[in-house]
Amino acid sequence: MSHFIPRRTLLAAAAASCLMATTLDVQAFENKDEGVLTQEIVLGSSQPLSGTLAYMGKAVDEGMRTYFDMVNEQGGVNGRKIKLITYDDELKPAKSVANAKLLVERDKVFAMVGNIGHATNISAYEYSSTKKVPTIGALSISDLTSNPPRDLLYVLPSPQSTETAAYIDHAVEVLKAKKIAMLYQNDGWGKPAYDIAVQRMEKHGMKLVEAQTFERFATDLTSQVFKLKQAEPDVVIVYALGQEAVQFFRGAEKLGWKPTVFGAGGLNDPKFIELLGKTQSKLYVASYYDAVDGNNPAIQSFFQRYAKLYPKSAPTSMALMGYSSAAVTVEALKRAGAEPSRAKVVAELDGMKDFDQKIGPKITFQPISAGGYARRGQTGVALMELKDQKFVSMGSYIDPVKR
C-alpha cells in the first residue's frame, strides 16, 4: 500500500531539513559550563558602581559595553554576541569575592574582564582561579597585581614602575627639582609606588625629603599636608584617588600652598577635574592612551558611539580603560577560533605580541617564565598636564622600565 505525500509538503520538509543542518553547522559548538552558548559568550565584571570611586567603575563598565556593542553590531566574535554581566563591589575586596562567586557559579561566565583595583582584583582572583576562570584586562597600576605573575591574571595598563619612574625622571631632568616629597595610600596600591620612587631617586643620587601616608577612605589629610608643606618640596608625588586626592589639594589651599604635583594616573579623568574644581596648583598625570579629545580616529569613533549609548556621560580616560579591556578580550576570543575554551584563550593571550588596540601602546603578554612583566600588557605612558580644566598631552609615549 503506497502513501501519497504532496509535493509542497516534501519541499517544506526539505527546506526545514536544510535550515536545521545549516543551524547545526553554524552553532554546533556549545560549552555552557564555560559561558559559551550557541549565540553568545557570557563575560563578567566586578566594578565600584557606588562609593567615592563610582565614577571610575561606571566609566569602565560603559567603555566595555560600548566596545562590545560595536563588536556585536558587526556580528559578534566568530558568530557569537558578547553578553556582559556587571556587579557592584564598591572597591571592597570582600564584595569583589562575592561578585566573582555569583558570576562564576550562577551566571557561568567565560571570564572576568576589566575589574578595577589591586586588592579587589587579587581577592576575586584567588577564588576565580580555583575554578580555572581567567581574568582578562584587569585594571590596576599596582605592580603587585602583575608581579609575581599569576597564571590566569592578565593586567592592564602600564604599572607604577613605569609611571612613578617617569614622574621622578621628569621632575629631576626637566623641572630641575632638587627636593621631592611624597604622599601615598598605605596599601598594596600605594606602597609599591613609594618603593619605586625611592629606587628611582637613588639613581639620581637623591632621597625623598618627606613621605606621608594615609589609609584608604581617609576623611582628613590635614596633618599629612602640613608636614609635606613644611619640607618645602619642589615637587610632590601624590598617590591618592577621588576624594582623598581632592582633600590634598583643599588642604594645600587652606595653607596657602601651591605645590607642583605628579598625581596617580587614575586622576587623568574629567570626573576628577569636576571633583577638584579649580586649583592654583600645577598637576601632572600619566596617561596610558592618546588624548581623549585629540585626533586619534579610533578614539573619536569610539566616543561617537559612546555618546549615543550614554548621552549623560562625558568622554573619559576611564572609558578608554574599558575599551582596552574589551579589545584585548575580543582579540583573544577571535584567535581562539569557532570553538573557544578558556584554555584556548589563555594560550592565545600568552602568545599575544604587539596587539594594536589603536588607542595607545600596543599590548603584549607572555608566558609566566618571561618574568615580572609577563602578565603586564603595557609599560609605556605619556605625561599630561592640567591646563584650563583639561588634561593636555606633553608628548609621545615614554617607557622608563626599558630605558
Short mmCIF file of C-alpha atoms in Angstrom, two decimals:
data_model
loop_
_atom_site.label_atom_id
_atom_site.label_comp_id
_atom_site.label_asym_id
_atom_site.label_seq_id
_atom_site.Cartn_x
_atom_site.Cartn_y
_atom_site.Cartn_z
CA MET A 1 0.00 0.00 0.00
CA SER A 2 1.55 3.32 -1.04
CA HIS A 3 1.20 6.71 0.62
CA PHE A 4 0.99 9.89 -1.41
CA ILE A 5 2.86 12.87 0.04
CA PRO A 6 2.06 16.21 -1.61
CA ARG A 7 4.99 17.90 -3.37
CA ARG A 8 4.51 21.07 -1.29
CA THR A 9 4.98 19.05 1.90
CA LEU A 10 8.13 17.43 0.58
CA LEU A 11 9.60 20.81 -0.36
CA ALA A 12 8.78 22.26 3.08
CA ALA A 13 10.36 19.29 4.82
CA ALA A 14 13.47 19.57 2.67
CA ALA A 15 13.75 23.30 3.42
CA ALA A 16 13.36 22.69 7.16
CA SER A 17 15.99 19.96 6.98
CA CYS A 18 18.43 22.27 5.20
CA LEU A 19 17.76 25.07 7.70
CA MET A 20 18.35 22.71 10.62
CA ALA A 21 21.55 21.42 9.07
CA THR A 22 22.77 24.97 8.49
CA THR A 23 21.89 25.97 12.05
CA LEU A 24 23.65 22.95 13.49
CA ASP A 25 26.66 23.57 11.28
CA VAL A 26 27.00 27.21 12.41
CA GLN A 27 26.08 26.74 16.06
CA ALA A 28 27.11 23.16 16.73
CA PHE A 29 29.64 24.02 19.43
CA GLU A 30 28.33 24.94 22.84
CA ASN A 31 30.16 24.90 26.17
CA LYS A 32 27.65 26.11 28.76
CA ASP A 33 29.95 25.34 31.71
CA GLU A 34 32.42 27.91 30.35
CA GLY A 35 29.86 30.54 29.35
CA VAL A 36 29.90 29.69 25.64
CA LEU A 37 26.37 29.35 24.26
CA THR A 38 25.20 28.80 20.70
CA GLN A 39 24.63 32.50 20.12
CA GLU A 40 26.59 34.31 22.81
CA ILE A 41 29.61 34.36 25.09
CA VAL A 42 28.95 35.47 28.67
CA LEU A 43 31.53 37.65 30.44
CA GLY A 44 31.53 39.03 33.98
CA SER A 45 32.88 42.12 35.71
CA SER A 46 33.05 43.48 39.27
CA GLN A 47 33.23 47.28 39.48
CA PRO A 48 32.89 50.10 42.03
CA LEU A 49 29.50 51.35 40.84
CA SER A 50 28.84 53.12 44.15
CA GLY A 51 31.08 54.91 46.66
CA THR A 52 33.71 57.60 46.08
CA LEU A 53 35.21 55.85 43.03
CA ALA A 54 31.88 55.05 41.39
CA TYR A 55 32.72 57.44 38.56
CA MET A 56 35.64 55.19 37.63
CA GLY A 57 33.71 51.92 37.71
CA LYS A 58 30.79 53.40 35.80
CA ALA A 59 33.06 54.76 33.06
CA VAL A 60 34.97 51.47 32.70
CA ASP A 61 31.74 49.49 32.51
CA GLU A 62 30.27 51.86 29.92
CA GLY A 63 33.52 51.74 27.95
CA MET A 64 33.45 47.93 27.80
CA ARG A 65 29.78 47.90 26.83
CA THR A 66 30.40 50.44 24.07
CA TYR A 67 33.17 48.32 22.59
CA PHE A 68 31.13 45.10 22.87
CA ASP A 69 28.17 46.90 21.26
CA MET A 70 30.38 47.73 18.27
CA VAL A 71 31.56 44.11 18.03
CA ASN A 72 28.02 42.74 18.36
CA GLU A 73 26.73 45.08 15.67
CA GLN A 74 29.37 43.63 13.36
CA GLY A 75 28.18 40.06 14.04
CA GLY A 76 29.97 39.30 17.28
CA VAL A 77 33.03 37.08 17.71
CA ASN A 78 33.04 34.14 15.31
CA GLY A 79 29.23 34.39 15.12
CA ARG A 80 28.57 34.83 18.84
CA LYS A 81 27.45 38.04 20.53
CA ILE A 82 29.12 39.23 23.72
CA LYS A 83 26.99 39.47 26.87
CA LEU A 84 28.45 41.35 29.85
CA ILE A 85 27.16 40.99 33.43
CA THR A 86 28.48 43.54 35.96
CA TYR A 87 28.02 43.71 39.75
CA ASP A 88 28.92 46.50 42.19
CA ASP A 89 31.77 45.86 44.66
CA GLU A 90 32.25 49.45 45.99
CA LEU A 91 36.00 48.71 45.60
CA LYS A 92 35.74 46.42 48.64
CA PRO A 93 37.66 43.10 48.39
CA ALA A 94 35.00 41.08 50.25
CA LYS A 95 32.33 42.23 47.81
CA SER A 96 34.56 41.51 44.82
CA VAL A 97 34.87 37.90 46.01
CA ALA A 98 31.10 37.60 46.48
CA ASN A 99 30.58 39.00 42.98
CA ALA A 100 33.10 36.57 41.49
CA LYS A 101 31.26 33.64 43.08
CA LEU A 102 27.94 34.82 41.66
CA LEU A 103 29.40 35.35 38.22
CA VAL A 104 31.19 32.01 38.09
CA GLU A 105 28.74 29.72 39.88
CA ARG A 106 25.37 31.23 38.97
CA ASP A 107 25.98 33.18 35.75
CA LYS A 108 28.54 30.71 34.34
CA VAL A 109 30.76 33.43 32.85
CA PHE A 110 33.56 32.55 30.45
CA ALA A 111 35.97 35.08 32.01
CA MET A 112 36.19 38.07 34.32
CA VAL A 113 37.02 41.28 32.44
CA GLY A 114 38.06 44.82 33.31
CA ASN A 115 37.90 44.56 37.12
CA ILE A 116 39.29 47.70 38.80
CA GLY A 117 41.77 47.84 41.67
CA HIS A 118 44.60 45.83 43.21
CA ALA A 119 43.04 44.40 46.37
CA THR A 120 39.70 43.74 44.69
CA ASN A 121 41.32 42.01 41.70
CA ILE A 122 43.57 39.79 43.80
CA SER A 123 40.78 38.84 46.21
CA ALA A 124 38.41 37.89 43.39
CA TYR A 125 41.19 36.11 41.52
CA GLU A 126 42.05 33.94 44.50
CA TYR A 127 38.56 32.48 44.14
CA SER A 128 38.01 32.55 40.35
CA SER A 129 41.39 30.98 39.58
CA THR A 130 40.42 27.89 41.59
CA LYS A 131 37.61 27.46 39.03
CA LYS A 132 40.07 27.98 36.14
CA VAL A 133 38.34 31.24 35.15
CA PRO A 134 40.77 33.78 33.65
CA THR A 135 40.69 37.49 34.48
CA ILE A 136 41.38 39.47 31.30
CA GLY A 137 42.30 43.14 31.21
CA ALA A 138 42.36 43.60 34.99
CA LEU A 139 42.75 47.34 35.55
CA SER A 140 45.36 48.11 38.18
CA ILE A 141 48.58 50.10 38.04
CA SER A 142 49.96 48.38 41.14
CA ASP A 143 52.99 46.27 40.21
CA LEU A 144 51.85 43.79 42.87
CA THR A 145 48.86 42.90 40.72
CA SER A 146 51.11 41.54 37.98
CA ASN A 147 54.35 40.78 39.80
CA PRO A 148 54.72 38.00 40.66
CA PRO A 149 52.83 36.98 37.51
CA ARG A 150 49.81 34.75 38.02
CA ASP A 151 48.64 32.04 35.64
CA LEU A 152 45.18 33.36 34.78
CA LEU A 153 45.52 37.09 35.55
CA TYR A 154 46.23 39.46 32.63
CA VAL A 155 46.71 43.06 33.72
CA LEU A 156 46.41 46.50 32.06
CA PRO A 157 47.53 49.29 31.76
CA SER A 158 51.13 50.41 32.43
CA PRO A 159 52.26 49.87 36.05
CA GLN A 160 53.61 52.16 38.72
CA SER A 161 57.19 51.09 37.96
CA THR A 162 56.71 52.94 34.67
CA GLU A 163 54.52 55.74 35.93
CA THR A 164 56.40 56.66 39.10
CA ALA A 165 59.79 56.40 37.42
CA ALA A 166 58.58 58.72 34.64
CA TYR A 167 57.46 61.23 37.28
CA ILE A 168 60.83 61.22 39.05
CA ASP A 169 62.78 61.49 35.79
CA HIS A 170 60.67 64.39 34.53
CA ALA A 171 60.80 66.21 37.87
CA VAL A 172 64.60 65.94 38.12
CA GLU A 173 65.67 66.19 34.48
CA VAL A 174 63.10 68.63 33.07
CA LEU A 175 61.77 70.61 36.04
CA LYS A 176 65.19 70.53 37.74
CA ALA A 177 63.60 69.66 41.08
CA LYS A 178 66.05 69.43 44.00
CA LYS A 179 63.56 68.39 46.69
CA ILE A 180 60.80 65.80 46.13
CA ALA A 181 58.21 64.65 48.68
CA MET A 182 55.51 62.00 48.51
CA LEU A 183 52.01 61.23 49.81
CA TYR A 184 50.69 57.72 49.24
CA GLN A 185 47.88 55.38 50.19
CA ASN A 186 49.06 52.86 52.78
CA ASP A 187 48.22 49.61 50.94
CA GLY A 188 49.20 47.35 48.06
CA TRP A 189 48.39 50.12 45.61
CA GLY A 190 50.31 52.96 47.24
CA LYS A 191 53.30 51.21 48.82
CA PRO A 192 54.83 49.94 45.55
CA ALA A 193 54.74 53.49 44.18
CA TYR A 194 56.70 54.66 47.22
CA ASP A 195 59.27 51.86 46.84
CA ILE A 196 59.75 52.65 43.15
CA ALA A 197 60.09 56.38 43.90
CA VAL A 198 62.83 55.66 46.45
CA GLN A 199 64.69 53.42 43.98
CA ARG A 200 64.42 55.93 41.15
CA MET A 201 65.56 58.77 43.40
CA GLU A 202 68.65 56.73 44.30
CA LYS A 203 69.54 56.53 40.60
CA HIS A 204 69.57 60.32 40.59
CA GLY A 205 71.61 60.41 43.80
CA MET A 206 68.68 61.83 45.76
CA LYS A 207 66.29 60.97 48.61
CA LEU A 208 62.72 61.98 49.32
CA VAL A 209 62.66 64.96 51.67
CA GLU A 210 59.36 63.83 53.21
CA ALA A 211 56.92 60.90 52.87
CA GLN A 212 53.42 60.76 54.36
CA THR A 213 50.80 58.02 54.23
CA PHE A 214 47.02 57.78 54.66
CA GLU A 215 44.54 54.92 54.92
CA ARG A 216 42.08 54.17 52.15
CA PHE A 217 38.79 56.11 52.54
CA ALA A 218 40.51 58.62 54.87
CA THR A 219 38.40 61.71 55.56
CA ASP A 220 41.09 64.08 56.88
CA LEU A 221 44.61 64.66 55.50
CA THR A 222 45.30 67.92 57.32
CA SER A 223 48.29 66.61 59.30
CA GLN A 224 49.92 64.97 56.28
CA VAL A 225 49.55 68.07 54.10
CA PHE A 226 51.02 70.29 56.83
CA LYS A 227 54.13 68.09 57.20
CA LEU A 228 54.62 67.93 53.44
CA LYS A 229 54.46 71.71 53.15
CA GLN A 230 56.97 72.10 55.97
CA ALA A 231 59.53 70.10 53.94
CA GLU A 232 59.34 72.81 51.22
CA PRO A 233 59.50 70.38 48.27
CA ASP A 234 59.78 71.48 44.64
CA VAL A 235 57.53 68.57 43.64
CA VAL A 236 55.06 66.32 45.48
CA ILE A 237 54.11 62.88 44.15
CA VAL A 238 50.55 62.09 45.25
CA TYR A 239 49.18 58.56 45.11
CA ALA A 240 45.58 59.22 46.02
CA LEU A 241 42.34 58.99 44.05
CA GLY A 242 38.90 60.56 44.19
CA GLN A 243 38.01 62.46 47.34
CA GLU A 244 41.29 61.62 49.06
CA ALA A 245 43.17 63.40 46.27
CA VAL A 246 40.78 66.33 46.49
CA GLN A 247 41.49 66.53 50.22
CA PHE A 248 45.19 67.00 49.49
CA PHE A 249 44.56 69.97 47.20
CA ARG A 250 41.97 71.53 49.53
CA GLY A 251 44.37 71.12 52.45
CA ALA A 252 47.17 72.81 50.49
CA GLU A 253 44.87 75.72 49.61
CA LYS A 254 43.99 76.25 53.28
CA LEU A 255 47.72 76.58 53.99
CA GLY A 256 48.23 78.98 51.10
CA TRP A 257 50.42 76.38 49.39
CA LYS A 258 50.51 75.91 45.59
CA PRO A 259 52.58 72.75 45.07
CA THR A 260 53.66 71.19 41.79
CA VAL A 261 52.07 67.74 41.88
CA PHE A 262 52.52 64.49 39.98
CA GLY A 263 49.31 62.55 40.61
CA ALA A 264 48.40 58.90 40.09
CA GLY A 265 47.30 58.09 36.56
CA GLY A 266 43.74 57.41 37.71
CA LEU A 267 43.32 61.18 38.22
CA ASN A 268 43.52 61.66 34.45
CA ASP A 269 39.78 61.96 34.11
CA PRO A 270 37.24 64.78 33.57
CA LYS A 271 35.25 63.45 36.52
CA PHE A 272 38.20 64.10 38.81
CA ILE A 273 38.58 67.60 37.36
CA GLU A 274 34.91 68.11 38.23
CA LEU A 275 35.51 66.86 41.79
CA LEU A 276 38.62 69.00 42.15
CA GLY A 277 37.27 72.21 40.71
CA LYS A 278 39.77 74.97 40.04
CA THR A 279 43.19 74.75 41.64
CA GLN A 280 46.21 77.02 41.57
CA SER A 281 48.50 74.03 41.98
CA LYS A 282 50.24 72.58 38.94
CA LEU A 283 49.16 68.99 38.23
CA TYR A 284 50.82 66.40 36.01
CA VAL A 285 49.46 62.87 35.49
CA ALA A 286 50.35 59.79 33.47
CA SER A 287 48.17 58.70 30.59
CA TYR A 288 48.02 55.21 29.12
CA TYR A 289 46.25 56.30 25.93
CA ASP A 290 46.19 59.06 23.34
CA ALA A 291 44.32 62.21 24.37
CA VAL A 292 40.57 61.77 24.88
CA ASP A 293 39.83 64.89 22.82
CA GLY A 294 42.74 64.51 20.37
CA ASN A 295 42.91 63.40 16.74
CA ASN A 296 43.08 59.61 17.16
CA PRO A 297 40.37 58.27 14.77
CA ALA A 298 39.69 55.12 16.83
CA ILE A 299 39.09 57.24 19.93
CA GLN A 300 36.89 59.68 18.02
CA SER A 301 34.79 56.84 16.56
CA PHE A 302 34.54 55.13 19.95
CA PHE A 303 33.27 58.23 21.71
CA GLN A 304 30.74 58.95 18.96
CA ARG A 305 29.18 55.56 19.71
CA TYR A 306 29.67 56.11 23.46
CA ALA A 307 27.75 59.43 23.31
CA LYS A 308 24.80 57.72 21.63
CA LEU A 309 24.68 54.91 24.21
CA TYR A 310 25.43 57.11 27.23
CA PRO A 311 24.38 60.69 26.39
CA LYS A 312 24.73 61.80 30.03
CA SER A 313 28.35 60.56 30.35
CA ALA A 314 31.37 62.63 29.37
CA PRO A 315 34.24 61.05 27.39
CA THR A 316 36.97 59.97 29.84
CA SER A 317 40.23 58.07 30.01
CA MET A 318 38.48 55.60 32.32
CA ALA A 319 36.10 54.74 29.49
CA LEU A 320 39.19 54.09 27.36
CA MET A 321 40.38 51.67 30.04
CA GLY A 322 37.12 49.81 29.47
CA TYR A 323 37.76 49.90 25.72
CA SER A 324 41.23 48.43 26.27
CA SER A 325 39.99 45.54 28.43
CA ALA A 326 37.21 44.75 25.98
CA ALA A 327 39.51 44.97 22.96
CA VAL A 328 42.09 42.51 24.30
CA THR A 329 39.31 40.12 25.37
CA VAL A 330 37.69 40.18 21.94
CA GLU A 331 41.06 39.71 20.22
CA ALA A 332 41.86 36.65 22.34
CA LEU A 333 38.41 35.18 21.64
CA LYS A 334 38.82 35.76 17.90
CA ARG A 335 42.16 33.98 17.92
CA ALA A 336 40.68 31.07 19.89
CA GLY A 337 38.50 30.19 16.87
CA ALA A 338 34.98 28.87 16.33
CA GLU A 339 35.12 26.54 19.34
CA PRO A 340 36.51 28.75 22.12
CA SER A 341 37.52 27.46 25.52
CA ARG A 342 39.22 29.09 28.46
CA ALA A 343 42.35 27.01 27.82
CA LYS A 344 42.48 28.19 24.19
CA VAL A 345 42.01 31.83 25.14
CA VAL A 346 44.75 31.63 27.79
CA ALA A 347 47.10 30.10 25.21
CA GLU A 348 46.31 32.93 22.78
CA LEU A 349 46.89 35.55 25.47
CA ASP A 350 50.26 34.02 26.36
CA GLY A 351 51.30 34.41 22.71
CA MET A 352 49.82 37.87 22.18
CA LYS A 353 52.56 40.20 20.93
CA ASP A 354 52.14 43.84 19.94
CA PHE A 355 48.36 43.73 19.59
CA ASP A 356 47.39 47.16 18.28
CA GLN A 357 44.40 48.36 20.28
CA LYS A 358 44.54 51.59 18.23
CA ILE A 359 44.22 53.96 21.19
CA GLY A 360 47.64 53.73 22.84
CA PRO A 361 50.68 51.48 23.36
CA LYS A 362 50.44 48.01 21.83
CA ILE A 363 49.62 45.09 24.13
CA THR A 364 51.94 42.14 24.74
CA PHE A 365 51.51 39.23 27.16
CA GLN A 366 53.99 36.40 27.62
CA PRO A 367 54.23 33.02 29.37
CA ILE A 368 54.95 33.33 33.09
CA SER A 369 58.54 32.16 32.55
CA ALA A 370 59.24 35.52 30.84
CA GLY A 371 59.48 37.24 34.24
CA GLY A 372 57.98 40.17 36.12
CA TYR A 373 56.20 41.84 33.20
CA ALA A 374 54.86 38.62 31.62
CA ARG A 375 51.31 39.40 32.72
CA ARG A 376 51.52 43.18 32.24
CA GLY A 377 50.22 44.12 28.80
CA GLN A 378 51.75 47.60 28.58
CA THR A 379 54.61 49.58 30.09
CA GLY A 380 54.57 52.90 28.18
CA VAL A 381 52.99 56.15 29.44
CA ALA A 382 52.54 59.71 28.22
CA LEU A 383 52.66 62.65 30.59
CA MET A 384 49.77 65.11 30.63
CA GLU A 385 49.34 68.48 32.31
CA LEU A 386 46.14 70.05 33.66
CA LYS A 387 45.54 73.29 31.76
CA ASP A 388 42.29 75.26 31.69
CA GLN A 389 40.34 72.37 33.29
CA LYS A 390 41.58 69.88 30.71
CA PHE A 391 44.48 67.40 30.59
CA VAL A 392 46.80 68.15 27.68
CA SER A 393 49.40 65.71 26.32
CA MET A 394 53.03 66.72 26.78
CA GLY A 395 54.48 64.43 24.10
CA SER A 396 54.97 60.87 22.91
CA TYR A 397 54.95 57.67 24.99
CA ILE A 398 57.94 57.01 27.23
CA ASP A 399 58.97 53.81 28.94
CA PRO A 400 61.40 54.24 31.85
CA VAL A 401 61.23 50.49 32.54
CA LYS A 402 63.03 49.74 29.26
CA ARG A 403 65.20 52.83 29.36
#
